[in-house]
PDB file of C-alpha atoms in Angstrom:
ATOM      1  CA  MET G   1      19.618   1.455  -5.350  1.00 70.00           C
ATOM      2  CA  PRO G   2      16.349   3.072  -6.518  1.00 81.00           C
ATOM      3  CA  ARG G   3      14.885   2.333  -9.934  1.00 91.00           C
ATOM      4  CA  MET G   4      14.489   5.741 -11.594  1.00 95.00           C
ATOM      5  CA  LYS G   5      11.276   6.233 -13.591  1.00 95.00           C
ATOM      6  CA  PHE G   6       9.064   8.876 -15.191  1.00 94.00           C
ATOM      7  CA  LEU G   7       5.304   9.130 -14.661  1.00 93.00           C
ATOM      8  CA  CYS G   8       2.977  11.567 -16.440  1.00 93.00           C
ATOM      9  CA  ASP G   9      -0.377  12.107 -14.735  1.00 91.00           C
ATOM     10  CA  SER G  10      -2.525  13.044 -17.732  1.00 89.00           C
ATOM     11  CA  ASP G  11      -5.255  14.360 -15.425  1.00 88.00           C
ATOM     12  CA  ARG G  12      -2.891  17.161 -14.360  1.00 90.00           C
ATOM     13  CA  CYS G  13      -1.025  18.045 -17.577  1.00 92.00           C
ATOM     14  CA  ILE G  14      -2.150  21.458 -18.926  1.00 93.00           C
ATOM     15  CA  GLU G  15      -0.005  21.364 -22.099  1.00 94.00           C
ATOM     16  CA  CYS G  16       2.098  24.356 -21.023  1.00 95.00           C
ATOM     17  CA  ASN G  17       5.314  22.860 -22.509  1.00 95.00           C
ATOM     18  CA  ALA G  18       7.450  23.995 -19.554  1.00 96.00           C
ATOM     19  CA  CYS G  19       9.024  20.509 -19.517  1.00 96.00           C
ATOM     20  CA  VAL G  20       9.968  20.810 -23.197  1.00 96.00           C
ATOM     21  CA  THR G  21      11.460  24.287 -22.760  1.00 95.00           C
ATOM     22  CA  ALA G  22      13.356  23.311 -19.599  1.00 96.00           C
ATOM     23  CA  CYS G  23      14.933  20.339 -21.370  1.00 96.00           C
ATOM     24  CA  LYS G  24      15.943  22.303 -24.464  1.00 94.00           C
ATOM     25  CA  ASN G  25      17.462  25.126 -22.395  1.00 94.00           C
ATOM     26  CA  GLU G  26      19.226  22.958 -19.807  1.00 94.00           C
ATOM     27  CA  HIS G  27      20.941  20.783 -22.399  1.00 93.00           C
ATOM     28  CA  GLU G  28      21.216  23.219 -25.326  1.00 92.00           C
ATOM     29  CA  VAL G  29      19.434  20.645 -27.504  1.00 88.00           C
ATOM     30  CA  PRO G  30      19.949  21.408 -31.217  1.00 82.00           C
ATOM     31  CA  TRP G  31      17.183  22.785 -33.401  1.00 80.00           C
ATOM     32  CA  GLY G  32      14.969  19.992 -34.747  1.00 81.00           C
ATOM     33  CA  ILE G  33      15.636  17.646 -31.800  1.00 88.00           C
ATOM     34  CA  ASN G  34      13.004  17.296 -29.075  1.00 91.00           C
ATOM     35  CA  ARG G  35      14.081  15.034 -26.239  1.00 95.00           C
ATOM     36  CA  ARG G  36      10.711  15.705 -24.606  1.00 96.00           C
ATOM     37  CA  ARG G  37       7.423  16.774 -26.208  1.00 95.00           C
ATOM     38  CA  VAL G  38       3.820  17.242 -25.143  1.00 95.00           C
ATOM     39  CA  VAL G  39       1.291  15.226 -27.128  1.00 93.00           C
ATOM     40  CA  THR G  40      -2.498  15.610 -27.031  1.00 91.00           C
ATOM     41  CA  LEU G  41      -4.567  12.446 -27.317  1.00 88.00           C
ATOM     42  CA  ASN G  42      -8.173  12.593 -28.587  1.00 88.00           C
ATOM     43  CA  ASP G  43      -7.704  16.256 -29.500  1.00 89.00           C
ATOM     44  CA  GLY G  44     -11.021  18.131 -29.475  1.00 88.00           C
ATOM     45  CA  ARG G  45     -13.032  15.099 -28.408  1.00 91.00           C
ATOM     46  CA  PRO G  46     -14.380  13.943 -25.054  1.00 89.00           C
ATOM     47  CA  GLY G  47     -11.597  12.362 -23.030  1.00 82.00           C
ATOM     48  CA  GLU G  48      -8.922  14.671 -24.445  1.00 87.00           C
ATOM     49  CA  ARG G  49      -5.656  14.298 -22.539  1.00 88.00           C
ATOM     50  CA  SER G  50      -2.193  15.801 -22.824  1.00 91.00           C
ATOM     51  CA  ILE G  51       0.902  13.856 -21.894  1.00 92.00           C
ATOM     52  CA  SER G  52       4.559  14.721 -21.654  1.00 94.00           C
ATOM     53  CA  MET G  53       6.553  12.145 -23.634  1.00 94.00           C
ATOM     54  CA  ALA G  54      10.225  11.253 -23.737  1.00 95.00           C
ATOM     55  CA  CYS G  55      12.363   8.190 -23.288  1.00 96.00           C
ATOM     56  CA  MET G  56      10.807   6.237 -20.419  1.00 96.00           C
ATOM     57  CA  HIS G  57      14.066   4.370 -19.627  1.00 96.00           C
ATOM     58  CA  CYS G  58      12.328   1.022 -20.018  1.00 95.00           C
ATOM     59  CA  THR G  59      12.991  -2.056 -17.942  1.00 93.00           C
ATOM     60  CA  ASP G  60      13.787  -4.142 -21.040  1.00 94.00           C
ATOM     61  CA  ALA G  61      14.611  -1.327 -23.444  1.00 96.00           C
ATOM     62  CA  PRO G  62      13.621  -2.352 -26.998  1.00 97.00           C
ATOM     63  CA  CYS G  63      16.069   0.209 -28.409  1.00 96.00           C
ATOM     64  CA  ALA G  64      18.963  -1.634 -26.745  1.00 97.00           C
ATOM     65  CA  ALA G  65      17.710  -4.988 -28.016  1.00 97.00           C
ATOM     66  CA  VAL G  66      17.843  -3.928 -31.688  1.00 97.00           C
ATOM     67  CA  CYS G  67      21.002  -1.785 -31.701  1.00 97.00           C
ATOM     68  CA  PRO G  68      23.564  -3.543 -33.945  1.00 97.00           C
ATOM     69  CA  VAL G  69      26.534  -1.820 -32.256  1.00 97.00           C
ATOM     70  CA  SER G  70      25.307  -2.051 -28.626  1.00 96.00           C
ATOM     71  CA  CYS G  71      25.551   1.670 -27.978  1.00 96.00           C
ATOM     72  CA  PHE G  72      22.860   1.498 -25.264  1.00 97.00           C
ATOM     73  CA  TYR G  73      23.627   0.706 -21.650  1.00 96.00           C
ATOM     74  CA  THR G  74      21.716   0.828 -18.360  1.00 95.00           C
ATOM     75  CA  THR G  75      23.122   2.555 -15.273  1.00 95.00           C
ATOM     76  CA  ALA G  76      22.954   1.142 -11.746  1.00 93.00           C
ATOM     77  CA  ASP G  77      19.782   3.171 -11.088  1.00 93.00           C
ATOM     78  CA  ALA G  78      18.158   1.830 -14.286  1.00 95.00           C
ATOM     79  CA  ILE G  79      18.591   4.876 -16.532  1.00 96.00           C
ATOM     80  CA  VAL G  80      18.966   3.840 -20.191  1.00 97.00           C
ATOM     81  CA  LEU G  81      21.731   5.856 -21.854  1.00 96.00           C
ATOM     82  CA  HIS G  82      23.582   5.628 -25.136  1.00 96.00           C
ATOM     83  CA  ASP G  83      27.112   6.224 -26.388  1.00 96.00           C
ATOM     84  CA  LYS G  84      27.115   8.637 -29.326  1.00 93.00           C
ATOM     85  CA  ASP G  85      30.670   7.614 -30.204  1.00 94.00           C
ATOM     86  CA  LEU G  86      29.408   4.091 -30.976  1.00 95.00           C
ATOM     87  CA  CYS G  87      26.116   5.074 -32.682  1.00 94.00           C
ATOM     88  CA  ILE G  88      26.058   4.580 -36.470  1.00 91.00           C
ATOM     89  CA  GLY G  89      22.713   6.341 -37.046  1.00 89.00           C
ATOM     90  CA  CYS G  90      20.973   3.265 -38.466  1.00 89.00           C
ATOM     91  CA  GLY G  91      17.562   4.182 -37.004  1.00 90.00           C
ATOM     92  CA  TYR G  92      16.657   0.723 -35.669  1.00 94.00           C
ATOM     93  CA  CYS G  93      16.154   2.173 -32.176  1.00 95.00           C
ATOM     94  CA  PHE G  94      13.666   4.711 -33.537  1.00 92.00           C
ATOM     95  CA  TYR G  95      11.494   1.976 -35.015  1.00 94.00           C
ATOM     96  CA  ALA G  96      11.734  -0.213 -31.892  1.00 96.00           C
ATOM     97  CA  CYS G  97      10.870   2.506 -29.362  1.00 96.00           C
ATOM     98  CA  PRO G  98       7.158   2.573 -28.415  1.00 94.00           C
ATOM     99  CA  PHE G  99       7.517   6.215 -27.304  1.00 94.00           C
ATOM    100  CA  GLY G 100       9.291   7.668 -30.365  1.00 92.00           C
ATOM    101  CA  ALA G 101      12.147   8.849 -28.163  1.00 94.00           C
ATOM    102  CA  PRO G 102      15.192   8.521 -30.472  1.00 94.00           C
ATOM    103  CA  GLN G 103      15.692  11.652 -32.556  1.00 91.00           C
ATOM    104  CA  TYR G 104      18.091  12.399 -35.409  1.00 88.00           C
ATOM    105  CA  PRO G 105      19.581  15.790 -36.355  1.00 83.00           C
ATOM    106  CA  LYS G 106      19.315  15.211 -40.113  1.00 75.00           C
ATOM    107  CA  VAL G 107      16.935  13.641 -42.589  1.00 70.00           C
ATOM    108  CA  GLY G 108      18.592  11.036 -44.742  1.00 64.00           C
ATOM    109  CA  ASN G 109      19.230   7.429 -45.595  1.00 64.00           C
ATOM    110  CA  PHE G 110      20.743   4.707 -43.450  1.00 62.00           C
ATOM    111  CA  GLY G 111      23.607   6.225 -41.462  1.00 56.00           C
ATOM    112  CA  GLY G 112      23.233   9.629 -43.148  1.00 65.00           C
ATOM    113  CA  ARG G 113      20.959  11.153 -40.532  1.00 76.00           C
ATOM    114  CA  GLY G 114      23.661  11.630 -37.879  1.00 84.00           C
ATOM    115  CA  LYS G 115      24.034  10.338 -34.349  1.00 89.00           C
ATOM    116  CA  MET G 116      20.895   9.489 -32.422  1.00 92.00           C
ATOM    117  CA  ASP G 117      19.849  11.758 -29.564  1.00 94.00           C
ATOM    118  CA  LYS G 118      17.341  11.051 -26.790  1.00 96.00           C
ATOM    119  CA  CYS G 119      16.411  11.933 -23.220  1.00 96.00           C
ATOM    120  CA  THR G 120      19.252  11.154 -20.825  1.00 96.00           C
ATOM    121  CA  TYR G 121      17.156  11.586 -17.642  1.00 97.00           C
ATOM    122  CA  CYS G 122      19.604  14.458 -17.049  1.00 96.00           C
ATOM    123  CA  ALA G 123      22.302  11.823 -16.375  1.00 95.00           C
ATOM    124  CA  GLY G 124      24.797  12.780 -19.089  1.00 92.00           C
ATOM    125  CA  GLY G 125      26.647  10.067 -20.966  1.00 91.00           C
ATOM    126  CA  PRO G 126      29.585   7.670 -20.715  1.00 90.00           C
ATOM    127  CA  GLN G 127      32.196  10.414 -20.318  1.00 87.00           C
ATOM    128  CA  GLN G 128      33.446  11.575 -16.922  1.00 88.00           C
ATOM    129  CA  ASP G 129      30.691  13.374 -14.981  1.00 88.00           C
ATOM    130  CA  ASN G 130      30.215  17.119 -15.515  1.00 86.00           C
ATOM    131  CA  THR G 131      33.028  17.600 -18.020  1.00 90.00           C
ATOM    132  CA  GLY G 132      32.878  19.853 -21.055  1.00 90.00           C
ATOM    133  CA  VAL G 133      32.972  16.867 -23.399  1.00 89.00           C
ATOM    134  CA  GLU G 134      29.993  15.251 -21.642  1.00 91.00           C
ATOM    135  CA  TYR G 135      28.023  18.521 -21.742  1.00 92.00           C
ATOM    136  CA  ILE G 136      28.635  19.075 -25.467  1.00 89.00           C
ATOM    137  CA  GLN G 137      27.437  15.562 -26.405  1.00 90.00           C
ATOM    138  CA  TYR G 138      24.712  14.915 -23.813  1.00 92.00           C
ATOM    139  CA  GLY G 139      23.937  18.098 -21.907  1.00 91.00           C
ATOM    140  CA  SER G 140      23.791  18.725 -18.201  1.00 92.00           C
ATOM    141  CA  ASN G 141      24.350  15.877 -15.711  1.00 94.00           C
ATOM    142  CA  ARG G 142      21.957  16.801 -12.894  1.00 95.00           C
ATOM    143  CA  ILE G 143      21.861  13.246 -11.515  1.00 94.00           C
ATOM    144  CA  ALA G 144      25.596  13.450 -10.683  1.00 92.00           C
ATOM    145  CA  GLU G 145      24.791  16.661  -8.782  1.00 93.00           C
ATOM    146  CA  GLY G 146      22.093  14.876  -6.758  1.00 93.00           C
ATOM    147  CA  LYS G 147      19.214  16.575  -8.608  1.00 95.00           C
ATOM    148  CA  LEU G 148      16.223  15.205 -10.518  1.00 94.00           C
ATOM    149  CA  PRO G 149      15.546  15.823 -14.227  1.00 96.00           C
ATOM    150  CA  LEU G 150      14.726  19.478 -14.840  1.00 96.00           C
ATOM    151  CA  CYS G 151      11.619  18.686 -16.914  1.00 96.00           C
ATOM    152  CA  ALA G 152       9.911  17.219 -13.832  1.00 96.00           C
ATOM    153  CA  GLU G 153      11.167  19.932 -11.502  1.00 96.00           C
ATOM    154  CA  MET G 154       9.761  22.638 -13.803  1.00 96.00           C
ATOM    155  CA  CYS G 155       6.305  21.059 -14.153  1.00 96.00           C
ATOM    156  CA  SER G 156       4.013  23.606 -12.480  1.00 95.00           C
ATOM    157  CA  THR G 157       1.140  21.160 -11.924  1.00 95.00           C
ATOM    158  CA  LYS G 158       3.448  18.259 -10.974  1.00 95.00           C
ATOM    159  CA  ALA G 159       1.879  16.165 -13.722  1.00 94.00           C
ATOM    160  CA  LEU G 160       5.349  14.961 -14.673  1.00 95.00           C
ATOM    161  CA  LEU G 161       7.046  13.049 -11.879  1.00 95.00           C
ATOM    162  CA  ALA G 162      10.581  11.659 -11.890  1.00 96.00           C
ATOM    163  CA  GLY G 163      12.565   9.734  -9.340  1.00 95.00           C
ATOM    164  CA  ASP G 164      12.463   6.447  -7.465  1.00 95.00           C
ATOM    165  CA  GLY G 165       9.706   4.371  -9.089  1.00 93.00           C
ATOM    166  CA  ASP G 166       8.237   3.231  -5.769  1.00 93.00           C
ATOM    167  CA  ILE G 167       7.951   6.807  -4.473  1.00 95.00           C
ATOM    168  CA  ILE G 168       6.350   8.271  -7.603  1.00 93.00           C
ATOM    169  CA  ALA G 169       3.960   5.297  -7.809  1.00 91.00           C
ATOM    170  CA  SER G 170       2.831   5.982  -4.221  1.00 93.00           C
ATOM    171  CA  ILE G 171       2.345   9.686  -5.034  1.00 94.00           C
ATOM    172  CA  TYR G 172       0.176   8.743  -8.022  1.00 92.00           C
ATOM    173  CA  LYS G 173      -1.830   6.252  -5.941  1.00 90.00           C
ATOM    174  CA  GLU G 174      -2.546   8.966  -3.338  1.00 92.00           C
ATOM    175  CA  ARG G 175      -3.746  11.315  -6.096  1.00 90.00           C
ATOM    176  CA  VAL G 176      -6.059   8.687  -7.560  1.00 88.00           C
ATOM    177  CA  GLN G 177      -7.524   7.877  -4.139  1.00 88.00           C
ATOM    178  CA  ARG G 178      -8.045  11.575  -3.366  1.00 88.00           C
ATOM    179  CA  ARG G 179      -9.639  12.286  -6.771  1.00 84.00           C
ATOM    180  CA  GLY G 180     -11.647   9.095  -6.826  1.00 81.00           C
ATOM    181  CA  TYR G 181     -10.498   8.248 -10.359  1.00 77.00           C
ATOM    182  CA  GLY G 182      -7.415   8.024 -12.504  1.00 72.00           C
ATOM    183  CA  SER G 183      -7.000   7.832 -16.253  1.00 65.00           C
ATOM    184  CA  GLY G 184      -3.886   5.750 -15.837  1.00 67.00           C
ATOM    185  CA  ALA G 185      -0.190   6.279 -15.519  1.00 73.00           C
ATOM    186  CA  TRP G 186       0.423   6.722 -19.222  1.00 73.00           C
ATOM    187  CA  GLY G 187       3.182   4.486 -20.604  1.00 78.00           C
ATOM    188  CA  TRP G 188       3.962   2.846 -17.256  1.00 77.00           C
ATOM    189  CA  ARG G 189       2.870  -0.684 -18.256  1.00 79.00           C
ATOM    190  CA  THR G 190       4.657  -0.496 -21.616  1.00 83.00           C
ATOM    191  CA  ALA G 191       7.927   0.803 -20.170  1.00 85.00           C
ATOM    192  CA  TYR G 192       8.153  -0.964 -16.833  1.00 85.00           C
ATOM    193  CA  LYS G 193       6.028  -4.101 -17.322  1.00 78.00           C
ATOM    194  CA  ALA G 194       3.951  -3.227 -14.240  1.00 77.00           C
ATOM    195  CA  ASP G 195       0.762  -1.400 -13.312  1.00 73.00           C
ATOM    196  CA  VAL G 196       0.221   1.440 -10.883  1.00 71.00           C
ATOM    197  CA  THR G 197      -2.992   0.525  -9.112  1.00 64.00           C
ATOM    198  CA  ALA G 198      -4.760   2.466  -6.398  1.00 55.00           C
TER     199      ALA G 198
END
């Protein structure tokens, strides 16, 4: 089975936020929650880059390692999901995540901020696929329909890639060889403990 991954080619991202909008619309994400966001690094300085950030579905997910109720689980195709029915809203996952992916609907003390929400790689949750209950808690389950995450499909410059890690790594390698340079597959080493080299 393929190992599903994200890759953001910062040399192609134009900060249009189509990925952010697609995610919010597809899953009816509540106000104040951003499962995906575009961040600019070195803003206004030489070397400025924009990257699309969300949960990277890490190989050894630090969020899962610190969760006191074990609400995180990994699917057969290596997508890291969580069970909102088990989540106690402690916030440990937020502090452990190197990408700032976990989001909370409220501001408050321990447990008072509500159930954690994060990118699901458009794979839903633990409920039966494509049911109303799954949609209300986690949004659309495009993976069960044989589709890729909508954020990557809507990226007009194809800066954001999603799918089998080996395939998207080969696409990135081809781009780097064609361009003659690459600023790096942002977050790849942190999330997947591997490099994408040309």
